[in-house]
Tab-separated table of C-alpha atoms and ligand atoms in Angstrom:
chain	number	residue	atom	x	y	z
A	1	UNK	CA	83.913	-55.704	-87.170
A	2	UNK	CA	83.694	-56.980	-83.539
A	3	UNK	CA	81.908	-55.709	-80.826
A	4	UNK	CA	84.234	-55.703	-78.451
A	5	UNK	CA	85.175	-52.342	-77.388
A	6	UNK	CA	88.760	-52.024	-76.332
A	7	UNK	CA	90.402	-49.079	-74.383
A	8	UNK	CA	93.375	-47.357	-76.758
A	9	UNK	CA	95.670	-45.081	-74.459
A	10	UNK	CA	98.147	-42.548	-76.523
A	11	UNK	CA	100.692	-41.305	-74.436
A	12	UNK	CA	104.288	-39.242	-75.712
A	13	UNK	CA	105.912	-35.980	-75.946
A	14	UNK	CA	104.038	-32.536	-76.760
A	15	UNK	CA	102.988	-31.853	-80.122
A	16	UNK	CA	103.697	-35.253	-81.465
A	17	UNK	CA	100.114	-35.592	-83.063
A	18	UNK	CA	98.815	-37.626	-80.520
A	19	UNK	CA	95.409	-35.918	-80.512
A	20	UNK	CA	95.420	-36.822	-84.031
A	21	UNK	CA	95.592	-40.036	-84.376
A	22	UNK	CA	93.312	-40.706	-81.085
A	23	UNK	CA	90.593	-38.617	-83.128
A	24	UNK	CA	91.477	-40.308	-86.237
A	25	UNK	CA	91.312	-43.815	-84.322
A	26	UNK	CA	87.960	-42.623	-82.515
A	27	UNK	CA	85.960	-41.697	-85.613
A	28	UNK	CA	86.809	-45.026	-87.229
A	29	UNK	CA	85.870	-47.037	-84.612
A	30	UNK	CA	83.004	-44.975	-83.114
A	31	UNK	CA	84.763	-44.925	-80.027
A	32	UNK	CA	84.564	-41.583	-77.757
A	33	UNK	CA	87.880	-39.469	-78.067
A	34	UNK	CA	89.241	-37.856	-74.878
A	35	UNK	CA	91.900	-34.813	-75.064
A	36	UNK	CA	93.179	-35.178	-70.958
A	37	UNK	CA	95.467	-32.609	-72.492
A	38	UNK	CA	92.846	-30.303	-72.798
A	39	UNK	CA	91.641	-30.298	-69.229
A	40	UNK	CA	95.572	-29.556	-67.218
A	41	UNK	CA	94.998	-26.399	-70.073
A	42	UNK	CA	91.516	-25.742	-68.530
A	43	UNK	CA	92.690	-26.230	-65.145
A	44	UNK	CA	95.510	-23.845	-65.862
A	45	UNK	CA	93.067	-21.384	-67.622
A	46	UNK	CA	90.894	-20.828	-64.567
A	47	UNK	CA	94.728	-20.239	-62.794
A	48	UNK	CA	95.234	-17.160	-64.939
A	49	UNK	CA	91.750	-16.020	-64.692
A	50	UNK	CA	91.548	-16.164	-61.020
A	51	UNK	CA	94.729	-14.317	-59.532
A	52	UNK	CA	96.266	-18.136	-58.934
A	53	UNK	CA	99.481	-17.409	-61.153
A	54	UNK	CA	100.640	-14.118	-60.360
A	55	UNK	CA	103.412	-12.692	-62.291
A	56	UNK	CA	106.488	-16.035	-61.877
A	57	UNK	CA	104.576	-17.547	-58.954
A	58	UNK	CA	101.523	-20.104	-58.800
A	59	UNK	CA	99.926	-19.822	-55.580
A	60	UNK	CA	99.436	-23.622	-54.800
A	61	UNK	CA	97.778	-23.660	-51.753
A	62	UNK	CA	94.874	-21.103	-53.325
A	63	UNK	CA	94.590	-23.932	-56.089
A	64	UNK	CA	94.307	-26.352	-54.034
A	65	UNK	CA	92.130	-24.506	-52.015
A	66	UNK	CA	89.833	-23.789	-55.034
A	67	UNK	CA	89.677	-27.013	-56.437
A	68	UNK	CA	85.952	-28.409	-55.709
A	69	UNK	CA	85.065	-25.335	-57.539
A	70	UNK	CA	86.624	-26.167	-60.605
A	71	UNK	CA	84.639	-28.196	-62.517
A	72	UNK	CA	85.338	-29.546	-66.264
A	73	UNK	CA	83.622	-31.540	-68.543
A	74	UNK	CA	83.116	-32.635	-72.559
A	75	UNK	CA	80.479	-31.497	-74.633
A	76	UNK	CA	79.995	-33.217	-77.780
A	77	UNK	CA	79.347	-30.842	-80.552
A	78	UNK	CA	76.546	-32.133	-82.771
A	79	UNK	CA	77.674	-29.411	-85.850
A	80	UNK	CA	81.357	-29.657	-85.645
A	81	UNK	CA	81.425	-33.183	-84.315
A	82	UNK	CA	84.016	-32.520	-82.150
A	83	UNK	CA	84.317	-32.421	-78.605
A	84	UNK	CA	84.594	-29.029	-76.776
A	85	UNK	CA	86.375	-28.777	-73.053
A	86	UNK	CA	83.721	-26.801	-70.688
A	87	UNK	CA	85.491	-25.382	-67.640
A	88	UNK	CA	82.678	-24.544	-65.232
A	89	UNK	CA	79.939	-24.575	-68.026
A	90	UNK	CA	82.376	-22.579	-70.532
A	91	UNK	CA	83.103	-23.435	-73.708
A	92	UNK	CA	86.748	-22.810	-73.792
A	93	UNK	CA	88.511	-24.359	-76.253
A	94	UNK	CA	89.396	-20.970	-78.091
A	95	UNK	CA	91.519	-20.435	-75.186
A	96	UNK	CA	93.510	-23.148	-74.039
A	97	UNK	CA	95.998	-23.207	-76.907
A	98	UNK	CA	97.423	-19.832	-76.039
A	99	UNK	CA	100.755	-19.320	-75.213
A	100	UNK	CA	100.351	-18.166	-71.440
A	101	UNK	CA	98.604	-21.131	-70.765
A	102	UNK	CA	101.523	-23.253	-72.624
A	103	UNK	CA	103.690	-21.690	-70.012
A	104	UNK	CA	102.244	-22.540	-66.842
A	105	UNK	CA	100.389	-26.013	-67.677
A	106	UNK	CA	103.336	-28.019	-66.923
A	107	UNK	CA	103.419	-26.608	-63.238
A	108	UNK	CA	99.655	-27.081	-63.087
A	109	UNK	CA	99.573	-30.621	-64.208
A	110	UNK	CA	102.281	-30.922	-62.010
A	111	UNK	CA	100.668	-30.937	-58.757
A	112	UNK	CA	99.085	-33.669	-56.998
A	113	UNK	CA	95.823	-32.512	-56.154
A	114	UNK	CA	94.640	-31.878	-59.544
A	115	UNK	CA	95.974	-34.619	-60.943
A	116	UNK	CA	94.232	-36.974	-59.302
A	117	UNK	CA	90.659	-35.084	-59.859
A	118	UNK	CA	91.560	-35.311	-63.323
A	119	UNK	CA	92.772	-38.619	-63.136
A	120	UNK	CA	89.333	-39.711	-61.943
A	121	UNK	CA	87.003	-38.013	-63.985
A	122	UNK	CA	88.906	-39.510	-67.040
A	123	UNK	CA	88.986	-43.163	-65.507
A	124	UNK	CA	84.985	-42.353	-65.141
A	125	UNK	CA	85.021	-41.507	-68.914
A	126	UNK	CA	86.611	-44.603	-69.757
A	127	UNK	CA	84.849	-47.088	-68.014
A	128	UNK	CA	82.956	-48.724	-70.371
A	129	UNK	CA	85.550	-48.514	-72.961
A	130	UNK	CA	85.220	-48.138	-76.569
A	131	UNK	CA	87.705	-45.137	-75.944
A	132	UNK	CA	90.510	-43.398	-77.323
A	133	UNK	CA	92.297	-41.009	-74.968
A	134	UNK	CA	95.719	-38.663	-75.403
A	135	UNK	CA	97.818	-37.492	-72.551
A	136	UNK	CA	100.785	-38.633	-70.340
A	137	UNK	CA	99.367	-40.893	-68.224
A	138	UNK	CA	97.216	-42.915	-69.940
A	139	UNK	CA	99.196	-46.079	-70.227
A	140	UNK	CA	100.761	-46.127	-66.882
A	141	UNK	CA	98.557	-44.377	-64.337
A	142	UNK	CA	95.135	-43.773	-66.026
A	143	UNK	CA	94.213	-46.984	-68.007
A	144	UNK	CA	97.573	-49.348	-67.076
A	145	UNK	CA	95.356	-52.385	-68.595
A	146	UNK	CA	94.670	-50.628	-71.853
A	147	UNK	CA	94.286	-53.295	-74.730
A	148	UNK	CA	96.671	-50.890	-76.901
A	149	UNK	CA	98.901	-48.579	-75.765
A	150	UNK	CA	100.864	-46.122	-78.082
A	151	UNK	CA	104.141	-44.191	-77.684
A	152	UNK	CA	104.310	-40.968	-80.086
A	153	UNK	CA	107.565	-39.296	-80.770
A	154	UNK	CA	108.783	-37.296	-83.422
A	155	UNK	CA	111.717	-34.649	-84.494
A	156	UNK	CA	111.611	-31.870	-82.361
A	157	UNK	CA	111.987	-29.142	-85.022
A	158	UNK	CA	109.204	-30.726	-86.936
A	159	UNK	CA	107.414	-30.961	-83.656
A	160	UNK	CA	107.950	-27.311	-83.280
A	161	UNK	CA	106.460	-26.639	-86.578
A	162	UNK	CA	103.423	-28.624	-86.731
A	163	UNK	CA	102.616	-26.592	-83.225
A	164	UNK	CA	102.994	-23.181	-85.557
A	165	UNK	CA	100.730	-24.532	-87.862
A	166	UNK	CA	98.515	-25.611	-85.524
A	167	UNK	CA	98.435	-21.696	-83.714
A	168	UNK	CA	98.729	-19.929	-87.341
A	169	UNK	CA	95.358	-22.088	-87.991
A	170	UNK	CA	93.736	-20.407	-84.451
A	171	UNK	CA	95.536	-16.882	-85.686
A	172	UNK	CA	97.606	-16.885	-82.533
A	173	UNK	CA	101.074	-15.740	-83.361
A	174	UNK	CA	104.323	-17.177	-82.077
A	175	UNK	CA	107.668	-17.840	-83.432
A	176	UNK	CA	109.538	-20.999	-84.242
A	177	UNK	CA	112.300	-20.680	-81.366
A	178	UNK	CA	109.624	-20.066	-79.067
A	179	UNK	CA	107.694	-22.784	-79.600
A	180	UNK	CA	110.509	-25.015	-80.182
A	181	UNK	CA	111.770	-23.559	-76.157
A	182	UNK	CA	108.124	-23.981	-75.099
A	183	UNK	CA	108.174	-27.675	-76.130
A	184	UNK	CA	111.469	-28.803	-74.787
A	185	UNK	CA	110.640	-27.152	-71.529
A	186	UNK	CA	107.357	-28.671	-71.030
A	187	UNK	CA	108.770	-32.286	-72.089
A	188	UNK	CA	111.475	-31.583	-69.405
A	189	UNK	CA	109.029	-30.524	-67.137
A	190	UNK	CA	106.829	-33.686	-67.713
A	191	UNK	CA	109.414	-36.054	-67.712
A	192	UNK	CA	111.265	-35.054	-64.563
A	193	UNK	CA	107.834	-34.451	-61.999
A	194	UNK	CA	107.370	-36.240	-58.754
A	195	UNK	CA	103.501	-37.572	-59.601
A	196	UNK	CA	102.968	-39.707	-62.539
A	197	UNK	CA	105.727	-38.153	-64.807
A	198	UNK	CA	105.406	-38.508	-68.423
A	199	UNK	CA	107.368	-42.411	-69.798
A	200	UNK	CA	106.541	-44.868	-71.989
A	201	UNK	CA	104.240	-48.046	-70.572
A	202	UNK	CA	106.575	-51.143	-70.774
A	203	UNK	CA	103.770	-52.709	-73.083
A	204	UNK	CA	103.523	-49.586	-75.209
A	205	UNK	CA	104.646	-49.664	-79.224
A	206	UNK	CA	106.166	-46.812	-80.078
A	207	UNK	CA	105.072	-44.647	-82.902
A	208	UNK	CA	107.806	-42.098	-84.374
A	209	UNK	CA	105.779	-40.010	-86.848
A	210	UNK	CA	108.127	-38.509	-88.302
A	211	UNK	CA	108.258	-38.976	-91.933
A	212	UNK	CA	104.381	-40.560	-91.282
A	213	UNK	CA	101.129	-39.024	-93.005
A	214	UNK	CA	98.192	-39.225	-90.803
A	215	UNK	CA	97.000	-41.469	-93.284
A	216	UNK	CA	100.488	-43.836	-92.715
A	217	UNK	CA	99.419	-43.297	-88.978
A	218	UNK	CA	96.346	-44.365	-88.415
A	219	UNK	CA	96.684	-47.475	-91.028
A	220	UNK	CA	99.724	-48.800	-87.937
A	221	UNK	CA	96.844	-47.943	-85.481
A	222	UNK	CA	93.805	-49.278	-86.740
A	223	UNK	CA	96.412	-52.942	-87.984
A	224	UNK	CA	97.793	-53.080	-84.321
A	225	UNK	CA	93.651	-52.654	-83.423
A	226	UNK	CA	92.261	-55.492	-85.737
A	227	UNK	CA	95.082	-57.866	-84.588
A	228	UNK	CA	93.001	-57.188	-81.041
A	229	UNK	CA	90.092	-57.219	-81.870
B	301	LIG	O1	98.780	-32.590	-74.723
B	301	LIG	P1	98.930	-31.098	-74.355
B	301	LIG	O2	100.170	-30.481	-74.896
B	301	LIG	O3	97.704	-30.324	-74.684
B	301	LIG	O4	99.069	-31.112	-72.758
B	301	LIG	C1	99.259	-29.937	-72.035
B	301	LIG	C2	100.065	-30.213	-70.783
B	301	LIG	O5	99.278	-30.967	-69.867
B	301	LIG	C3	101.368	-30.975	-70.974
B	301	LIG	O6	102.480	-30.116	-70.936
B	301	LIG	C4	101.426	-31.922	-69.824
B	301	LIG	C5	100.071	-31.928	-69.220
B	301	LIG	N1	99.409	-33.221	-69.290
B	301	LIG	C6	99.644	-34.106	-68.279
B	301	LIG	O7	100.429	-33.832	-67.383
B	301	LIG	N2	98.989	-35.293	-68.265
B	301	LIG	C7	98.133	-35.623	-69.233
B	301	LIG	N3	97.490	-36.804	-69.181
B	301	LIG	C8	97.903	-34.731	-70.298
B	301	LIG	C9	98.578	-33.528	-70.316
């Protein structure tokens, strides 16, 4: 294998398995894996906790306000050997996936401000490659000269299902409409913001997974990778 490390940025719509296949991808090629998704939900998680979304309304200006004391960062874990999103020293991955914060992350990744902190401390991630990173952004605002760039998109009812799975495996209950409305919101939501809205990269390859295994998956991945390499 060569030893030139490449930067792989995995962009598309919400549950499409995108954080999948860039952990898939990373573990194969010993590359560090970066959930960006992870830290709008952290972001929006310190919202809730701190009076910032109060019943329908997100007070921007107190977000804005309290950004510099926001502060979030990765922590590898040696026993699970995955990587755990700290917001302010907190492990708080067991809380990110609810469904409060899947209602107001859209508006929180939304605004400027935090986008571009975020934006930043991810660039700083990447910047000695040998990374695989899920989100957005990635291929058009985060890493726009990523070596590989990948679209995911898939059915939205099996979309919708694959997220129950996912919540049924963290014992957080939610039904299938739900979800499904959560999802097609959030994509809308993504899509149609002012500051680096979610589309595809012009030099991305789209990956509709469908009818794919995550076997079938990362085989297109790692194939597109070696051709780079
Ligand atoms: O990938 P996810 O569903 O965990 O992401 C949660 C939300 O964060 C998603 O609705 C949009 C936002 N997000 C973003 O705006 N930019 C990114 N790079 C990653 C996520």
């Amino acid at each position: 294998m060569s030893k030139r490390k490449i930067t792989i940025a995995i962009d598309g719509y919400s549950s499409c398995g995108k954080s999948t296949i860039a952990r898939d991808i990373a573990a194969r090629m010993h590359y560090n894996y970066v959930d960006t998704g992870a830290m709008y939900r952290a972001v929006t998680l310190y919202c809730l906790r701190n009076g910032l979304i109060n019943g329908k309304e997100l007070d921007l200006e107190g977000l804005i306000d309290e950004l510099d004391q926001v502060f979030i960062e990765f922590n590898f874990n040696q026993e699970t050997l995955a990587s755990e999103i700290l917001l302010n020293g907190e492990n708080v991955e067991q809380y990110i996936r609810q469904m409060d914060v899947n209602d107001w992350v859209s508006q929180v990744s939304a605004v400027g401000e935090v986008r571009r902190k975020m934006v930043k401390i991810q660039q700083e991630l990447g910047k000695g490659k040998g990374i695989a990173m899920d989100g957005r952004d990635i291929g058009t605002t985060v890493f726009p000269d990523a070596e590989l760039k990948l679209f995911m998109t898939a059915d939205i009812n099996i979309r919708a299902q694959r997220r129950i799975d996912e919540l049924e495996s963290k014992q957080i209950a939610a039904s299938f409409e739900e979800v499904k409305e959560n999802l097609i919101q959030r994509d809308f939501e993504d899509m149609n913001r002012i500051e680096s809205p979610l589309r595809k990269a012009q030099d991305a390859i789209i990956l509709d997974n469908s009818n794919l295994t995550q076997p079938q998956q990362l085989e297109f991945a790692l194939n597109l990778i070696q051709q780079l390499l």
